[in-house]
Amino acid sequence: MALLDIRNVSRRFGDLKALDDVSLSIEAGEFFTLVGPSGCGKTTLLRIIAGFDDPDGGDLLLDGQSLAGMPPEKRPVHTVFQSYALFPHLTVAQNVAFPLQMAGKSESEIRSRVKETLELVHLTDKARQFPHELSGGQRQRVALARSLINNPRLLLLDEPLAALDARLRVQIQGELIALQREVGITFVFVTHSQEEALALSHRIAVMNEGRIVQIGAPEQIYSSPKNRFVADFIGTINLLSVDVREATSDHLRLHAAGLGEITSVPASGVAAGQRGAFALRPEQVNVVAPGDFQELDNHFHGTVRDHLYLGDVTLYKIALDNGVVLEALLTNSLPGCVRFLERGDPVGVGWRREAGVFLHD
Amino acid sequence: MTEKRRHQVSQRDAPTRWLVSLPPTLFLLVFFLAPALLMIGASFQQPGDFGGLAPAWQNGQLNLSLETYHFFFGDWIYAEIFFRSFLVAAATTLICLLLAYPLALAIAGSARRHRHLLVLLVILPFASNFLIRVYAWIILLGPADLLYTPFAVIAGMVYVHLPFMVLPLYTNLDRHDLALLEAAQDLGAGTWTRFRRITLPLSLPGIWAGSALVFIPVLGMFAIPELLGGTRDILVGNLIKEQFLDNRDWPLGSTLSIVLTAAVLLLAALSALVGRPRRSAP
């Protein structure tokens, strides 16, 4: 049995369908992420799980028990708010002790649990300080400690890293993964950042316009996006408009207008005559000397239009003969071998048939 | 970080700040500090034969004494009036707080577009004259046989001072971050606990401000007890007014004023000590 079962949940705000028949199961111990652009319904879903909002239709089951009509204070579900919402008049220790006091624990138990939990988030020396005396990263850890201390069945995190600077964000991501593994509590994480979703999660649900578009492991979502929206939202991707010329058990033969044929691996449910897009990640595109295509099943001629040097990698924009621009990502791992391609250089681009996926419209 | 930035700005703008604050500083020096000092001097002087003050220097010697202070501390009646005044002020403050808190909470919790109107309604009584409003209470209380009683005095005091409690409370409550209440609820706090643990402690500065704005003026108020109270409901304010206008004993009036001011300052200092937020965990 799943820990949390979301069944056909819908929520409208006036004419807007914030959630449209959403069903989802979250397993115990999972780090589950809801990702999508702003307004996709992910925060609404989180508030419904926490109990701050009620669905217009559908039901939520936690451990098989319906949560309908149960107020937030009664749910064994805690939230880490985007603003952290630390109590400004209470010290770090008093903030962290709050949920235990609400649960009516004894003074001695509260004292020892607060000590343990502050150790867990490395804030023992800040116990007597007030939130305004802490840095952003420390406040974030207090918020985590406060939400974790009485072992909720489910921890909801509402864009908790949004307020931190980039460096700290990466550091806290690492801490979050370690923390979740250590405490074993199920995390439901909401973010609009696909990088965070990929880096943190066991499973990801990609949401758009109130619906769940695709659910899967990060590598699944990244390598086999279900449609144009997911392909475009998660990572960067090249999309070529194609129609299917031939679909056999051995291969797919696609035709890109003005460009030519593309050979790809077979995919279920694809038939000749379908129209769609061929999606190819920039790191799957090889850039070679013109004509030197080796074993690349698909290859085209092009010209370097632009390059973006990022230190570890360089992103090249290569204009193909029909005007389509492909992005190719090359690692700069061997300094001696890197020959920077200049704007206007003629190059060959190609990829193996295993690379890329066909997404039909 | 915000504080640091504010500090930098103030450094650069120091001359401007001095220029801007000079007129109010001068005003306070001339019209507040100087009279206060004159009054301290007057409390040591003798009453003049036809009112006012006898000269401080007379027949080649200083004509100053502690006589009025002896007089004041030597008569229980003054202590009793002071005590009664503090009691009335405390009761008025408490009743105002109990009435104003739910009102301020309701205004702060109402739809944003209604708030200005509701605040306007709170201060609307100021649009008509204070004395006329107190006279209205005479008409209200007369038929009910409550006029000239302590009840009438406190009712009038509460009525007049209520807005001074509502406004600072509303200003404070309006600024509360609603996410804190959601967080408390999320962590298991019910309605009453949320109020007790979050809203109430965070509104303490508003409570102190409102209480000071009610307590101090009530303590010196003489018009309301004079109009609504009986002969036995005389307060410090009436006593002081009597010394200056009726008995022509300026030195005693000054002494009473000084003792009253000292008592209020002492109380303010005490409340600042008690009301200061705790800086460390128990």
PDB file of N, CA and C in Angstrom, chain B residues 97-134:
ATOM      1  N   LEU B  97      -8.260  47.678  26.421  1.00  0.00           N
ATOM      2  CA  LEU B  97      -7.502  46.586  25.801  1.00  0.00           C
ATOM      3  C   LEU B  97      -8.434  45.435  25.428  1.00  0.00           C
ATOM      4  N   LEU B  98      -9.321  45.081  26.382  1.00  0.00           N
ATOM      5  CA  LEU B  98     -10.219  43.958  26.131  1.00  0.00           C
ATOM      6  C   LEU B  98     -11.205  44.255  25.000  1.00  0.00           C
ATOM      7  N   LEU B  99     -11.615  45.527  24.890  1.00  0.00           N
ATOM      8  CA  LEU B  99     -12.542  45.897  23.809  1.00  0.00           C
ATOM      9  C   LEU B  99     -11.803  46.059  22.486  1.00  0.00           C
ATOM     10  N   ALA B 100     -10.595  46.641  22.570  1.00  0.00           N
ATOM     11  CA  ALA B 100      -9.891  47.017  21.348  1.00  0.00           C
ATOM     12  C   ALA B 100      -9.245  45.815  20.656  1.00  0.00           C
ATOM     13  N   TYR B 101      -8.778  44.825  21.433  1.00  0.00           N
ATOM     14  CA  TYR B 101      -8.030  43.720  20.829  1.00  0.00           C
ATOM     15  C   TYR B 101      -8.857  42.961  19.787  1.00  0.00           C
ATOM     16  N   PRO B 102     -10.063  42.507  20.179  1.00  0.00           N
ATOM     17  CA  PRO B 102     -10.863  41.797  19.158  1.00  0.00           C
ATOM     18  C   PRO B 102     -11.193  42.687  17.966  1.00  0.00           C
ATOM     19  N   LEU B 103     -11.432  43.970  18.252  1.00  0.00           N
ATOM     20  CA  LEU B 103     -11.768  44.906  17.175  1.00  0.00           C
ATOM     21  C   LEU B 103     -10.583  45.043  16.207  1.00  0.00           C
ATOM     22  N   ALA B 104      -9.378  45.261  16.776  1.00  0.00           N
ATOM     23  CA  ALA B 104      -8.177  45.415  15.939  1.00  0.00           C
ATOM     24  C   ALA B 104      -7.905  44.138  15.156  1.00  0.00           C
ATOM     25  N   LEU B 105      -8.120  42.999  15.809  1.00  0.00           N
ATOM     26  CA  LEU B 105      -7.919  41.700  15.158  1.00  0.00           C
ATOM     27  C   LEU B 105      -8.877  41.555  13.978  1.00  0.00           C
ATOM     28  N   ALA B 106     -10.132  41.981  14.200  1.00  0.00           N
ATOM     29  CA  ALA B 106     -11.139  41.863  13.145  1.00  0.00           C
ATOM     30  C   ALA B 106     -10.799  42.784  11.974  1.00  0.00           C
ATOM     31  N   ILE B 107     -10.345  44.004  12.282  1.00  0.00           N
ATOM     32  CA  ILE B 107     -10.004  44.936  11.196  1.00  0.00           C
ATOM     33  C   ILE B 107      -8.803  44.399  10.409  1.00  0.00           C
ATOM     34  N   ALA B 108      -7.779  43.922  11.139  1.00  0.00           N
ATOM     35  CA  ALA B 108      -6.580  43.413  10.467  1.00  0.00           C
ATOM     36  C   ALA B 108      -6.910  42.183   9.628  1.00  0.00           C
ATOM     37  N   GLY B 109      -7.948  41.452  10.039  1.00  0.00           N
ATOM     38  CA  GLY B 109      -8.299  40.228   9.323  1.00  0.00           C
ATOM     39  C   GLY B 109      -9.331  40.449   8.223  1.00  0.00           C
ATOM     40  N   SER B 110      -9.823  41.687   8.098  1.00  0.00           N
ATOM     41  CA  SER B 110     -10.866  41.931   7.100  1.00  0.00           C
ATOM     42  C   SER B 110     -10.245  42.121   5.724  1.00  0.00           C
ATOM     43  N   ALA B 111     -11.093  42.127   4.706  1.00  0.00           N
ATOM     44  CA  ALA B 111     -10.611  42.297   3.331  1.00  0.00           C
ATOM     45  C   ALA B 111      -9.880  43.629   3.211  1.00  0.00           C
ATOM     46  N   ARG B 112      -8.798  43.618   2.452  1.00  0.00           N
ATOM     47  CA  ARG B 112      -7.929  44.795   2.361  1.00  0.00           C
ATOM     48  C   ARG B 112      -8.703  46.055   1.974  1.00  0.00           C
ATOM     49  N   ARG B 113      -9.684  45.905   1.097  1.00  0.00           N
ATOM     50  CA  ARG B 113     -10.395  47.099   0.604  1.00  0.00           C
ATOM     51  C   ARG B 113     -11.316  47.691   1.663  1.00  0.00           C
ATOM     52  N   HIS B 114     -11.648  46.903   2.722  1.00  0.00           N
ATOM     53  CA  HIS B 114     -12.514  47.424   3.778  1.00  0.00           C
ATOM     54  C   HIS B 114     -11.742  48.091   4.903  1.00  0.00           C
ATOM     55  N   ARG B 115     -10.429  47.786   4.991  1.00  0.00           N
ATOM     56  CA  ARG B 115      -9.686  48.176   6.193  1.00  0.00           C
ATOM     57  C   ARG B 115      -9.648  49.686   6.406  1.00  0.00           C
ATOM     58  N   HIS B 116      -9.396  50.439   5.329  1.00  0.00           N
ATOM     59  CA  HIS B 116      -9.287  51.890   5.495  1.00  0.00           C
ATOM     60  C   HIS B 116     -10.594  52.466   6.031  1.00  0.00           C
ATOM     61  N   LEU B 117     -11.703  51.944   5.510  1.00  0.00           N
ATOM     62  CA  LEU B 117     -13.008  52.414   5.954  1.00  0.00           C
ATOM     63  C   LEU B 117     -13.207  52.105   7.439  1.00  0.00           C
ATOM     64  N   LEU B 118     -12.843  50.897   7.855  1.00  0.00           N
ATOM     65  CA  LEU B 118     -13.033  50.494   9.250  1.00  0.00           C
ATOM     66  C   LEU B 118     -12.163  51.341  10.188  1.00  0.00           C
ATOM     67  N   VAL B 119     -10.920  51.608   9.762  1.00  0.00           N
ATOM     68  CA  VAL B 119     -10.046  52.453  10.578  1.00  0.00           C
ATOM     69  C   VAL B 119     -10.631  53.863  10.669  1.00  0.00           C
ATOM     70  N   LEU B 120     -11.178  54.333   9.558  1.00  0.00           N
ATOM     71  CA  LEU B 120     -11.806  55.644   9.545  1.00  0.00           C
ATOM     72  C   LEU B 120     -12.956  55.695  10.549  1.00  0.00           C
ATOM     73  N   LEU B 121     -13.744  54.624  10.607  1.00  0.00           N
ATOM     74  CA  LEU B 121     -14.861  54.575  11.556  1.00  0.00           C
ATOM     75  C   LEU B 121     -14.363  54.652  12.995  1.00  0.00           C
ATOM     76  N   VAL B 122     -13.194  54.024  13.255  1.00  0.00           N
ATOM     77  CA  VAL B 122     -12.643  54.036  14.609  1.00  0.00           C
ATOM     78  C   VAL B 122     -12.292  55.457  15.031  1.00  0.00           C
ATOM     79  N   ILE B 123     -11.748  56.252  14.094  1.00  0.00           N
ATOM     80  CA  ILE B 123     -11.313  57.602  14.480  1.00  0.00           C
ATOM     81  C   ILE B 123     -12.383  58.652  14.183  1.00  0.00           C
ATOM     82  N   LEU B 124     -13.533  58.217  13.682  1.00  0.00           N
ATOM     83  CA  LEU B 124     -14.611  59.149  13.331  1.00  0.00           C
ATOM     84  C   LEU B 124     -15.056  60.035  14.503  1.00  0.00           C
ATOM     85  N   PRO B 125     -15.138  59.480  15.746  1.00  0.00           N
ATOM     86  CA  PRO B 125     -15.563  60.329  16.871  1.00  0.00           C
ATOM     87  C   PRO B 125     -14.705  61.579  17.040  1.00  0.00           C
ATOM     88  N   PHE B 126     -13.436  61.521  16.615  1.00  0.00           N
ATOM     89  CA  PHE B 126     -12.577  62.700  16.739  1.00  0.00           C
ATOM     90  C   PHE B 126     -13.100  63.874  15.926  1.00  0.00           C
ATOM     91  N   ALA B 127     -13.979  63.567  14.967  1.00  0.00           N
ATOM     92  CA  ALA B 127     -14.489  64.628  14.100  1.00  0.00           C
ATOM     93  C   ALA B 127     -15.408  65.588  14.865  1.00  0.00           C
ATOM     94  N   SER B 128     -15.980  65.123  15.989  1.00  0.00           N
ATOM     95  CA  SER B 128     -16.806  66.048  16.751  1.00  0.00           C
ATOM     96  C   SER B 128     -16.098  66.396  18.058  1.00  0.00           C
ATOM     97  N   ASN B 129     -16.498  67.497  18.647  1.00  0.00           N
ATOM     98  CA  ASN B 129     -15.794  68.034  19.792  1.00  0.00           C
ATOM     99  C   ASN B 129     -15.860  67.108  20.994  1.00  0.00           C
ATOM    100  N   PHE B 130     -14.714  67.016  21.684  1.00  0.00           N
ATOM    101  CA  PHE B 130     -14.572  66.159  22.845  1.00  0.00           C
ATOM    102  C   PHE B 130     -15.623  66.451  23.921  1.00  0.00           C
ATOM    103  N   LEU B 131     -15.816  67.729  24.232  1.00  0.00           N
ATOM    104  CA  LEU B 131     -16.757  68.080  25.303  1.00  0.00           C
ATOM    105  C   LEU B 131     -18.195  67.717  24.943  1.00  0.00           C
ATOM    106  N   ILE B 132     -18.511  67.929  23.663  1.00  0.00           N
ATOM    107  CA  ILE B 132     -19.876  67.596  23.232  1.00  0.00           C
ATOM    108  C   ILE B 132     -20.133  66.104  23.382  1.00  0.00           C
ATOM    109  N   ARG B 133     -19.082  65.315  23.057  1.00  0.00           N
ATOM    110  CA  ARG B 133     -19.249  63.865  23.174  1.00  0.00           C
ATOM    111  C   ARG B 133     -19.421  63.450  24.630  1.00  0.00           C
ATOM    112  N   VAL B 134     -18.715  64.154  25.548  1.00  0.00           N
ATOM    113  CA  VAL B 134     -18.873  63.815  26.960  1.00  0.00           C
ATOM    114  C   VAL B 134     -20.250  64.253  27.471  1.00  0.00           C
TER     115      VAL B 134
END
